[in-house]
Short mmCIF file of C-alpha atoms in Angstrom, two decimals:
data_model
loop_
_atom_site.label_atom_id
_atom_site.label_comp_id
_atom_site.label_asym_id
_atom_site.label_seq_id
_atom_site.Cartn_x
_atom_site.Cartn_y
_atom_site.Cartn_z
CA MET Y 1 -10.05 -9.76 -33.26
CA THR Y 2 -8.20 -8.49 -30.19
CA THR Y 3 -9.83 -9.52 -26.91
CA VAL Y 4 -11.47 -6.56 -25.21
CA ARG Y 5 -9.85 -5.80 -21.87
CA THR Y 6 -11.02 -2.87 -19.77
CA ARG Y 7 -9.95 -1.75 -16.33
CA PHE Y 8 -11.15 0.25 -13.37
CA ALA Y 9 -8.23 1.87 -11.59
CA PRO Y 10 -9.24 3.88 -8.50
CA SER Y 11 -6.83 5.59 -6.12
CA PRO Y 12 -7.45 4.45 -2.53
CA THR Y 13 -7.37 7.92 -1.02
CA GLY Y 14 -11.04 7.95 -0.02
CA TYR Y 15 -14.38 6.32 -0.69
CA LEU Y 16 -15.75 4.95 -3.97
CA HIS Y 17 -17.32 8.06 -5.52
CA VAL Y 18 -20.47 7.71 -7.63
CA GLY Y 19 -18.48 9.14 -10.54
CA GLY Y 20 -15.92 6.37 -10.16
CA ALA Y 21 -18.70 3.83 -9.84
CA ARG Y 22 -20.19 5.02 -13.13
CA THR Y 23 -16.78 4.68 -14.82
CA ALA Y 24 -16.45 1.18 -13.38
CA LEU Y 25 -19.95 0.33 -14.62
CA PHE Y 26 -19.25 1.57 -18.16
CA SER Y 27 -15.97 -0.39 -18.24
CA TYR Y 28 -17.71 -3.50 -16.91
CA LEU Y 29 -20.58 -3.28 -19.40
CA PHE Y 30 -18.25 -2.76 -22.37
CA ALA Y 31 -16.14 -5.78 -21.42
CA ARG Y 32 -19.17 -7.99 -20.83
CA LYS Y 33 -20.87 -6.95 -24.07
CA HIS Y 34 -17.82 -7.84 -26.14
CA GLY Y 35 -16.96 -11.05 -24.30
CA GLY Y 36 -13.90 -9.43 -22.79
CA ARG Y 37 -12.20 -9.16 -19.40
CA PHE Y 38 -12.69 -6.55 -16.68
CA VAL Y 39 -9.62 -5.79 -14.57
CA LEU Y 40 -9.48 -4.06 -11.18
CA ARG Y 41 -6.29 -2.14 -10.42
CA ILE Y 42 -5.59 -0.20 -7.24
CA GLU Y 43 -3.40 2.83 -7.99
CA ASP Y 44 -1.89 3.24 -4.54
CA THR Y 45 1.43 4.91 -5.31
CA ASP Y 46 0.46 7.99 -3.29
CA LEU Y 47 1.88 6.51 -0.12
CA THR Y 48 0.96 9.50 2.05
CA ARG Y 49 -2.77 9.39 1.22
CA SER Y 50 -3.52 5.77 0.29
CA THR Y 51 -5.00 3.71 3.10
CA VAL Y 52 -6.07 0.11 3.67
CA GLU Y 53 -9.45 1.44 4.82
CA SER Y 54 -9.99 3.15 1.47
CA VAL Y 55 -9.04 -0.01 -0.41
CA ASN Y 56 -11.56 -1.99 1.63
CA THR Y 57 -14.23 0.64 1.02
CA ILE Y 58 -13.65 0.48 -2.73
CA LEU Y 59 -13.79 -3.32 -2.76
CA GLU Y 60 -16.89 -3.25 -0.57
CA GLY Y 61 -18.62 -0.83 -2.95
CA MET Y 62 -17.73 -2.91 -6.00
CA THR Y 63 -19.05 -6.06 -4.34
CA TRP Y 64 -22.28 -4.36 -3.27
CA LEU Y 65 -22.90 -3.10 -6.79
CA GLY Y 66 -22.22 -6.55 -8.21
CA LEU Y 67 -19.44 -5.34 -10.52
CA GLU Y 68 -17.44 -8.56 -10.55
CA TYR Y 69 -13.93 -8.18 -11.92
CA ASP Y 70 -12.19 -11.00 -13.79
CA GLU Y 71 -8.65 -10.15 -12.73
CA GLY Y 72 -7.17 -8.35 -9.76
CA PRO Y 73 -7.10 -6.43 -7.66
CA PHE Y 74 -3.58 -5.52 -8.72
CA TYR Y 75 -1.67 -3.06 -6.55
CA GLN Y 76 0.82 -0.61 -8.03
CA THR Y 77 2.92 -0.59 -4.86
CA GLN Y 78 3.77 -4.23 -5.64
CA ARG Y 79 5.14 -3.29 -9.08
CA PHE Y 80 7.83 -0.73 -8.25
CA GLU Y 81 10.60 -2.93 -9.64
CA ARG Y 82 8.82 -3.12 -12.98
CA TYR Y 83 8.43 0.66 -13.15
CA ALA Y 84 12.12 1.08 -12.36
CA GLN Y 85 13.01 -1.25 -15.25
CA VAL Y 86 10.95 0.76 -17.71
CA ILE Y 87 12.45 4.05 -16.53
CA GLU Y 88 15.94 2.63 -16.91
CA THR Y 89 15.09 1.51 -20.46
CA LEU Y 90 13.91 5.03 -21.33
CA LEU Y 91 17.09 6.53 -19.85
CA GLN Y 92 19.33 4.19 -21.83
CA LYS Y 93 17.52 5.03 -25.07
CA GLY Y 94 17.80 8.76 -24.42
CA LEU Y 95 14.02 9.01 -24.11
CA ALA Y 96 14.24 10.24 -20.51
CA TYR Y 97 16.73 12.35 -18.60
CA ARG Y 98 17.67 13.48 -15.11
CA CYS Y 99 16.65 16.93 -13.96
CA ASP Y 100 17.96 18.72 -10.87
CA CYS Y 101 16.06 21.98 -11.25
CA SER Y 102 15.20 23.41 -7.85
CA LYS Y 103 11.69 24.20 -6.73
CA GLU Y 104 12.66 27.85 -6.68
CA ARG Y 105 13.77 27.80 -10.31
CA LEU Y 106 10.63 26.01 -11.43
CA GLU Y 107 8.38 28.42 -9.54
CA ALA Y 108 10.20 31.44 -10.96
CA LEU Y 109 9.81 29.95 -14.47
CA ARG Y 110 6.12 29.44 -13.85
CA GLN Y 111 5.62 33.00 -12.66
CA ARG Y 112 7.42 34.43 -15.73
CA GLN Y 113 5.34 32.32 -18.10
CA MET Y 114 2.09 33.30 -16.43
CA ALA Y 115 3.08 36.98 -16.52
CA ALA Y 116 3.73 36.60 -20.24
CA LYS Y 117 0.38 34.79 -20.60
CA ILE Y 118 2.16 31.63 -21.70
CA LYS Y 119 0.83 28.24 -20.66
CA PRO Y 120 3.16 27.09 -17.82
CA ARG Y 121 5.37 24.18 -18.84
CA TYR Y 122 8.87 22.92 -18.19
CA ASP Y 123 11.39 24.62 -20.48
CA GLY Y 124 13.69 21.63 -21.05
CA HIS Y 125 16.56 23.23 -19.09
CA CYS Y 126 18.12 19.86 -18.21
CA ARG Y 127 17.43 18.10 -21.52
CA ASN Y 128 21.02 18.26 -22.67
CA ARG Y 129 22.76 18.55 -19.31
CA GLN Y 130 24.59 15.74 -17.59
CA VAL Y 131 23.07 15.46 -14.13
CA SER Y 132 24.80 13.13 -11.72
CA PRO Y 133 22.65 10.26 -10.45
CA ASP Y 134 24.26 10.77 -7.04
CA GLN Y 135 22.64 14.15 -6.44
CA PRO Y 136 18.93 14.84 -5.84
CA HIS Y 137 17.01 14.76 -9.10
CA VAL Y 138 13.86 13.66 -10.87
CA ILE Y 139 13.53 11.70 -14.09
CA ARG Y 140 11.68 13.45 -16.93
CA PHE Y 141 10.30 12.04 -20.16
CA ARG Y 142 11.77 13.55 -23.31
CA ASN Y 143 8.50 14.41 -24.98
CA PRO Y 144 8.60 14.94 -28.77
CA ASP Y 145 8.82 18.67 -29.47
CA GLN Y 146 7.18 18.49 -32.87
CA GLY Y 147 4.17 16.82 -34.43
CA VAL Y 148 0.63 16.14 -33.31
CA VAL Y 149 -0.92 13.43 -31.13
CA VAL Y 150 -4.27 12.34 -32.56
CA VAL Y 151 -6.71 10.65 -30.18
CA GLU Y 152 -9.69 8.86 -31.72
CA ASP Y 153 -11.86 9.14 -28.64
CA LEU Y 154 -14.83 6.76 -28.67
CA ILE Y 155 -17.04 9.39 -27.05
CA ARG Y 156 -15.58 12.73 -28.12
CA GLY Y 157 -14.42 11.85 -31.59
CA ARG Y 158 -11.08 12.94 -33.05
CA LEU Y 159 -8.93 15.11 -30.77
CA ARG Y 160 -5.60 16.70 -31.70
CA PHE Y 161 -2.82 17.73 -29.30
CA HIS Y 162 0.33 19.57 -30.42
CA ASN Y 163 3.50 18.15 -28.91
CA GLU Y 164 5.00 21.61 -28.55
CA GLU Y 165 2.32 22.31 -25.92
CA LEU Y 166 3.17 19.22 -23.87
CA ASP Y 167 6.03 19.47 -21.41
CA ASP Y 168 8.59 16.91 -20.30
CA LEU Y 169 6.60 15.38 -17.50
CA ILE Y 170 8.20 13.76 -14.47
CA LEU Y 171 8.35 9.96 -14.50
CA ARG Y 172 10.08 9.49 -11.15
CA ARG Y 173 10.13 11.85 -8.19
CA SER Y 174 13.23 12.78 -6.26
CA ASP Y 175 12.28 10.27 -3.54
CA GLY Y 176 12.41 7.48 -6.12
CA SER Y 177 8.67 6.91 -6.39
CA PRO Y 178 7.11 6.63 -9.87
CA THR Y 179 4.44 9.10 -10.98
CA TYR Y 180 0.91 8.41 -12.17
CA ASN Y 181 1.59 8.98 -15.86
CA LEU Y 182 4.38 6.40 -15.84
CA THR Y 183 2.67 3.73 -13.76
CA VAL Y 184 -0.61 3.85 -15.66
CA VAL Y 185 1.20 3.48 -18.98
CA VAL Y 186 3.22 0.48 -17.81
CA ASP Y 187 0.19 -1.15 -16.21
CA ASP Y 188 -2.05 -0.71 -19.25
CA TRP Y 189 0.73 -2.15 -21.41
CA ASP Y 190 1.54 -5.13 -19.17
CA MET Y 191 -2.12 -5.93 -18.53
CA GLY Y 192 -3.04 -5.78 -22.20
CA ILE Y 193 -5.72 -3.16 -21.71
CA SER Y 194 -7.45 -2.62 -25.04
CA HIS Y 195 -9.89 0.14 -24.02
CA VAL Y 196 -9.39 2.82 -21.37
CA ILE Y 197 -12.71 4.24 -20.18
CA ARG Y 198 -12.23 7.01 -17.64
CA GLY Y 199 -13.34 10.48 -16.59
CA ASP Y 200 -12.60 13.43 -18.84
CA ASP Y 201 -10.46 14.96 -16.09
CA HIS Y 202 -7.76 12.63 -17.47
CA LEU Y 203 -8.08 13.93 -21.01
CA ASN Y 204 -4.94 16.08 -20.82
CA ASN Y 205 -2.94 13.07 -19.64
CA THR Y 206 -3.88 11.01 -22.69
CA PRO Y 207 -1.48 12.51 -25.30
CA ARG Y 208 1.37 12.33 -22.79
CA GLN Y 209 0.64 8.69 -22.05
CA ILE Y 210 0.36 7.89 -25.75
CA ASN Y 211 3.79 9.43 -26.35
CA ILE Y 212 5.32 7.32 -23.57
CA LEU Y 213 3.74 4.16 -24.93
CA ARG Y 214 5.02 4.87 -28.42
CA ALA Y 215 8.48 5.63 -27.05
CA LEU Y 216 8.36 2.11 -25.60
CA GLY Y 217 7.37 0.71 -28.97
CA GLN Y 218 3.77 0.00 -27.97
CA GLU Y 219 0.47 0.86 -29.60
CA PRO Y 220 -1.84 2.73 -27.21
CA PRO Y 221 -5.27 1.39 -26.25
CA ARG Y 222 -8.50 2.99 -27.46
CA TYR Y 223 -9.69 5.79 -25.20
CA ALA Y 224 -13.14 6.93 -24.12
CA HIS Y 225 -13.41 9.93 -21.83
CA VAL Y 226 -16.66 10.14 -19.90
CA PRO Y 227 -17.98 13.63 -19.06
CA MET Y 228 -18.11 14.62 -15.41
CA ILE Y 229 -21.16 14.49 -13.15
CA LEU Y 230 -22.55 17.79 -11.91
CA GLY Y 231 -24.69 18.70 -8.95
CA GLU Y 232 -28.04 20.38 -9.51
CA ASP Y 233 -26.33 23.78 -9.13
CA GLY Y 234 -24.10 23.07 -12.14
CA ALA Y 235 -20.93 22.60 -10.08
CA ARG Y 236 -18.95 19.38 -10.07
CA LEU Y 237 -20.60 16.78 -7.84
CA SER Y 238 -19.08 16.87 -4.36
CA LYS Y 239 -19.90 16.30 -0.70
CA ARG Y 240 -21.74 19.59 -0.44
CA HIS Y 241 -24.40 18.18 -2.79
CA GLY Y 242 -25.09 15.35 -0.34
CA ALA Y 243 -23.89 11.76 -0.35
CA VAL Y 244 -21.45 10.95 -3.13
CA SER Y 245 -20.07 7.71 -1.68
CA VAL Y 246 -21.46 4.44 -2.99
CA VAL Y 247 -21.41 2.92 0.50
CA ALA Y 248 -23.29 5.95 1.84
CA TYR Y 249 -26.16 5.22 -0.54
CA ARG Y 250 -26.28 1.66 0.76
CA GLU Y 251 -26.46 3.00 4.31
CA GLN Y 252 -29.27 5.35 3.27
CA GLY Y 253 -31.34 2.42 2.12
CA TYR Y 254 -30.83 2.37 -1.63
CA LEU Y 255 -30.69 -0.89 -3.55
CA PRO Y 256 -27.62 -1.64 -5.70
CA GLU Y 257 -29.73 -2.33 -8.79
CA ALA Y 258 -31.38 1.09 -8.43
CA LEU Y 259 -28.04 2.89 -8.18
CA LEU Y 260 -26.64 0.95 -11.14
CA ASN Y 261 -29.73 1.71 -13.21
CA TYR Y 262 -29.43 5.38 -12.31
CA LEU Y 263 -25.70 5.57 -13.03
CA VAL Y 264 -26.01 3.96 -16.46
CA ARG Y 265 -28.53 6.65 -17.40
CA LEU Y 266 -26.16 9.43 -16.34
CA GLY Y 267 -24.87 10.36 -19.77
CA TRP Y 268 -26.20 7.36 -21.71
CA SER Y 269 -29.63 6.54 -23.05
CA HIS Y 270 -31.47 3.98 -25.11
CA GLY Y 271 -34.54 5.69 -26.52
CA ASP Y 272 -36.99 6.58 -23.77
CA GLN Y 273 -36.34 3.46 -21.71
CA GLU Y 274 -35.76 4.20 -18.02
CA ILE Y 275 -35.67 0.78 -16.35
CA PHE Y 276 -32.80 -1.57 -17.24
CA SER Y 277 -31.84 -4.91 -15.80
CA LEU Y 278 -28.12 -5.65 -15.72
CA ASP Y 279 -28.53 -8.06 -18.63
CA GLU Y 280 -30.28 -5.34 -20.64
CA MET Y 281 -27.48 -2.90 -19.83
CA ILE Y 282 -24.91 -5.36 -21.13
CA GLU Y 283 -26.89 -6.00 -24.29
CA LEU Y 284 -27.73 -2.38 -25.11
CA PHE Y 285 -24.81 -0.33 -23.80
CA ASP Y 286 -22.76 1.43 -26.47
CA LEU Y 287 -19.91 3.85 -25.77
CA GLU Y 288 -20.70 5.80 -28.90
CA GLN Y 289 -24.11 6.65 -27.42
CA VAL Y 290 -22.59 8.23 -24.31
CA HIS Y 291 -23.29 11.95 -24.32
CA ARG Y 292 -20.43 14.41 -24.63
CA SER Y 293 -21.93 16.94 -22.23
CA PRO Y 294 -21.85 16.59 -18.42
CA ALA Y 295 -24.71 14.81 -16.66
CA THR Y 296 -26.60 16.25 -13.68
CA PHE Y 297 -27.14 14.10 -10.61
CA ASP Y 298 -30.84 14.12 -9.70
CA ARG Y 299 -31.47 12.62 -6.25
CA GLU Y 300 -35.24 12.53 -6.82
CA LYS Y 301 -34.82 10.42 -9.96
CA LEU Y 302 -32.59 7.97 -8.10
CA THR Y 303 -35.17 7.73 -5.31
CA TRP Y 304 -37.93 7.10 -7.85
CA LEU Y 305 -35.94 4.24 -9.32
CA ASN Y 306 -35.24 2.87 -5.87
CA GLN Y 307 -38.93 2.86 -5.04
CA HIS Y 308 -39.60 0.94 -8.24
CA TYR Y 309 -37.02 -1.72 -7.43
CA LEU Y 310 -38.12 -1.89 -3.79
CA GLN Y 311 -41.62 -2.83 -4.92
CA GLN Y 312 -40.50 -5.25 -7.63
CA ALA Y 313 -37.87 -7.15 -5.64
CA ASP Y 314 -38.35 -10.51 -3.93
CA PRO Y 315 -39.81 -9.76 -0.45
CA LYS Y 316 -37.47 -12.34 1.09
CA ARG Y 317 -34.45 -10.47 -0.25
CA ILE Y 318 -35.82 -7.12 0.91
CA ALA Y 319 -36.49 -8.58 4.35
CA HIS Y 320 -32.86 -9.71 4.51
CA LEU Y 321 -31.63 -6.24 3.52
CA LEU Y 322 -34.11 -4.49 5.83
CA SER Y 323 -33.08 -6.35 8.96
CA PRO Y 324 -29.88 -4.36 9.70
CA HIS Y 325 -31.75 -1.08 9.20
CA LEU Y 326 -34.24 -2.20 11.83
CA GLY Y 327 -31.29 -3.14 14.02
CA LYS Y 328 -30.05 0.45 13.82
CA LEU Y 329 -33.40 1.47 15.31
CA GLY Y 330 -32.86 -0.95 18.18
CA ILE Y 331 -35.40 -3.43 16.81
CA ASP Y 332 -35.00 -7.21 16.73
CA PRO Y 333 -37.31 -8.29 13.87
CA SER Y 334 -37.38 -11.85 15.15
CA GLN Y 335 -39.50 -10.59 18.04
CA GLY Y 336 -42.77 -9.91 16.30
CA ALA Y 337 -44.52 -10.32 12.98
CA ASP Y 338 -42.85 -12.21 10.15
CA LEU Y 339 -40.54 -9.74 8.44
CA VAL Y 340 -41.32 -11.00 4.94
CA GLN Y 341 -45.02 -10.38 5.56
CA VAL Y 342 -44.19 -6.88 6.85
CA VAL Y 343 -42.26 -6.19 3.65
CA LYS Y 344 -45.13 -7.40 1.47
CA VAL Y 345 -47.51 -5.04 3.24
CA LEU Y 346 -45.35 -1.95 3.75
CA ALA Y 347 -42.78 -1.89 0.91
CA PRO Y 348 -45.24 -0.18 -1.49
CA ARG Y 349 -45.35 2.74 0.96
CA ALA Y 350 -41.57 3.30 1.16
CA LYS Y 351 -38.93 4.80 -1.11
CA THR Y 352 -35.84 3.46 0.67
CA LEU Y 353 -34.96 0.70 3.10
CA VAL Y 354 -34.38 3.33 5.78
CA GLU Y 355 -37.88 4.69 5.24
CA LEU Y 356 -39.28 1.16 5.19
CA ALA Y 357 -37.59 0.45 8.53
CA GLU Y 358 -39.04 3.62 10.03
CA ILE Y 359 -42.61 2.93 8.92
CA SER Y 360 -42.29 -0.73 9.98
CA ALA Y 361 -41.13 0.11 13.49
CA PHE Y 362 -44.69 0.23 14.88
CA VAL Y 363 -45.02 -3.50 14.21
CA TYR Y 364 -42.22 -4.36 16.63
CA ARG Y 365 -42.35 -1.69 19.32
CA ASP Y 366 -44.64 0.91 20.79
CA PHE Y 367 -44.16 4.36 19.33
CA GLU Y 368 -43.13 7.26 21.53
CA ASP Y 369 -45.58 10.01 20.55
CA TYR Y 370 -48.76 10.43 18.56
CA ASP Y 371 -48.77 12.52 15.44
CA GLU Y 372 -50.20 15.74 16.83
CA THR Y 373 -52.63 16.38 13.97
CA ALA Y 374 -53.86 12.78 13.88
CA ALA Y 375 -54.37 12.62 17.64
CA LYS Y 376 -56.19 15.95 17.74
CA LYS Y 377 -58.59 14.79 15.03
CA HIS Y 378 -59.18 11.16 15.96
CA LEU Y 379 -58.41 10.69 19.67
CA ARG Y 380 -61.23 12.85 21.00
CA PRO Y 381 -63.80 11.99 23.70
CA VAL Y 382 -66.20 10.80 21.00
CA ALA Y 383 -63.71 8.02 20.18
CA ARG Y 384 -63.77 6.57 23.71
CA GLU Y 385 -66.86 4.43 23.18
CA PRO Y 386 -65.75 2.72 19.93
CA LEU Y 387 -62.26 2.13 21.32
CA GLU Y 388 -63.66 0.54 24.48
CA ALA Y 389 -65.99 -1.64 22.41
CA LEU Y 390 -63.14 -2.66 20.11
CA ARG Y 391 -60.93 -3.54 23.05
CA ALA Y 392 -63.54 -5.79 24.56
CA ALA Y 393 -64.26 -7.54 21.26
CA LEU Y 394 -60.59 -7.98 20.40
CA GLU Y 395 -59.73 -9.26 23.87
CA ASP Y 396 -62.34 -12.02 23.45
CA LEU Y 397 -60.85 -13.06 20.10
CA ALA Y 398 -58.76 -16.24 20.25
CA LEU Y 399 -55.18 -16.05 19.01
CA ASP Y 400 -55.97 -18.64 16.35
CA ASP Y 401 -58.60 -16.25 14.97
CA TRP Y 402 -56.20 -13.26 14.88
CA GLU Y 403 -56.18 -13.01 11.10
CA PRO Y 404 -57.32 -10.30 8.64
CA TYR Y 405 -60.81 -11.53 7.74
CA THR Y 406 -61.92 -12.10 11.35
CA LEU Y 407 -60.33 -8.84 12.50
CA GLU Y 408 -62.12 -6.95 9.74
CA GLN Y 409 -65.45 -8.47 10.84
CA VAL Y 410 -64.82 -7.40 14.44
CA VAL Y 411 -64.20 -3.78 13.43
CA LYS Y 412 -67.23 -3.73 11.13
CA GLY Y 413 -69.35 -5.36 13.81
CA VAL Y 414 -68.48 -2.65 16.34
CA ALA Y 415 -69.28 0.06 13.80
CA GLU Y 416 -72.66 -1.49 13.03
CA ARG Y 417 -73.52 -2.03 16.69
CA LEU Y 418 -72.71 1.57 17.55
CA GLN Y 419 -74.34 2.80 14.35
CA ARG Y 420 -71.25 4.70 13.28
CA LYS Y 421 -69.51 5.01 9.95
CA LEU Y 422 -66.60 2.60 9.60
CA GLY Y 423 -64.10 5.45 9.43
CA LYS Y 424 -65.27 6.82 12.79
CA VAL Y 425 -64.30 3.48 14.32
CA ALA Y 426 -61.30 2.44 12.24
CA GLN Y 427 -59.44 5.77 12.28
CA PRO Y 428 -59.26 6.16 16.08
CA LEU Y 429 -58.11 2.54 16.21
CA ARG Y 430 -55.48 3.16 13.55
CA VAL Y 431 -54.05 6.16 15.41
CA ALA Y 432 -54.09 4.12 18.61
CA LEU Y 433 -52.13 1.33 16.93
CA VAL Y 434 -49.53 3.22 14.87
CA GLY Y 435 -49.60 6.79 16.21
CA ARG Y 436 -50.55 8.34 12.89
CA ALA Y 437 -53.51 8.47 10.53
CA ALA Y 438 -51.91 6.40 7.74
CA SER Y 439 -51.28 2.68 7.79
CA PRO Y 440 -52.19 -0.41 5.78
CA SER Y 441 -55.81 -1.58 5.97
CA ILE Y 442 -56.97 -1.82 9.57
CA ASP Y 443 -57.34 -5.62 9.51
CA VAL Y 444 -53.75 -6.10 8.27
CA THR Y 445 -52.48 -3.50 10.74
CA LEU Y 446 -54.14 -5.36 13.61
CA GLN Y 447 -52.63 -8.64 12.43
CA LEU Y 448 -49.11 -7.20 12.21
CA VAL Y 449 -49.26 -5.49 15.61
CA GLY Y 450 -50.57 -8.61 17.34
CA LYS Y 451 -53.10 -9.07 20.11
CA GLU Y 452 -51.02 -8.18 23.15
CA ALA Y 453 -49.65 -4.94 21.70
CA THR Y 454 -53.08 -4.02 20.26
CA LEU Y 455 -54.76 -4.17 23.67
CA ARG Y 456 -51.90 -2.27 25.29
CA ARG Y 457 -52.00 0.50 22.71
CA ILE Y 458 -55.78 0.85 22.91
CA ASP Y 459 -55.40 1.28 26.67
CA ARG Y 460 -52.81 3.95 26.05
CA ALA Y 461 -55.11 5.77 23.63
CA LEU Y 462 -58.00 5.67 26.12
CA ALA Y 463 -55.73 7.10 28.79
CA TYR Y 464 -54.64 9.82 26.36
CA ILE Y 465 -58.27 10.73 25.62
CA GLN Y 466 -59.08 10.87 29.33
CA HIS Y 467 -56.05 13.04 30.05
CA ARG Y 468 -56.94 15.50 27.28
CA ALA Y 469 -60.54 15.67 28.46
CA ALA Y 470 -59.38 16.45 31.99
CA GLN Y 471 -57.32 19.38 30.69
CA THR Y 472 -60.25 21.03 28.90
#
């Protein structure tokens, strides 16, 4: 049996799009399932748009997602000599020819065809002309003008393309640079790619590439064209729908396993199962189960998955990933409560690492403002007495006793002594500590904030109550 070899071949003209990431994932899973090889190829022949920054962003996104490639990255700009050899071979065999048609002629041809409601295509004007290699020209492929190209697509089934509808595409531009349809054919051939998994926007290129491969005496790989990803409005997913860059989702606090799990479910399913580990994806993934219709990107579903993984992950790992997000808030997590303990307590309340950083900030620094509704309800004059009693009791507590059980007993003791319901004591304290009415249990909140900050924030709350009372 032929060894399965798949490839991911992005163009470094921008970021790694989630659509490209899904294609890379499908290619990776197929290779891994069949004991094959996964190749990374950088298609950087567009010299005016390709950048080193884009290459680095693509590699960074692949690494973050954990899509480890077995070979590469290979760069097309390092293979120009090889492309030139193949073009020369096609010229010598009469399977390609020089064309010196001007832009004006080609545009006039296009306009006439469109007016006649004919699909625009090159008319073969230079097929049998002798064009000097010394004058400006392009190299065109002599596409068969009869017959049918049959593509046994692993997702779409059998597809038929009539050669008479395919034009003589350009293999080399007038500046000497090779075109996409030539380079991809040569690369897939030289790299022994057995299965090409790519977006269905390449579907029209497939019969052309098959014809070039067969002209070179090669059997084409198997093809699988993945339907596009749409935004919730039904239009093709783009920047106007929000983040579409893989790295942007990392910056927004999503976990790579959540994004991978979400992407694999965009157009593929295994019964009603929603949660997949990478090993399960490799075991269960099947190209023939990929849907033929476009998938819709649902940000809420991705966030739901992220929340699941955030709660299930090792707290030490989440603490490591959370640290830079706290840094963006100007917080040094080494100055305060143990970050792993913070994650254990607060991760169940967050959907993303960014959100987790925001709700963890109170542990490490004083907040700027009280939540208006919470302060209006809980920081009233009636709260002065329990807050003063709590401050006195907490100030007398030794640092060695600053742990949840003892702290809980202090709060309960104040409530009993003042003959108040626990909520009438704990809620004003909670707002004083975190600025809002929601936090973990009051004993754990006290432990995380620490003694010094607790006393300082109670003083601030008492001053706030006094100030409000003076205004009324």
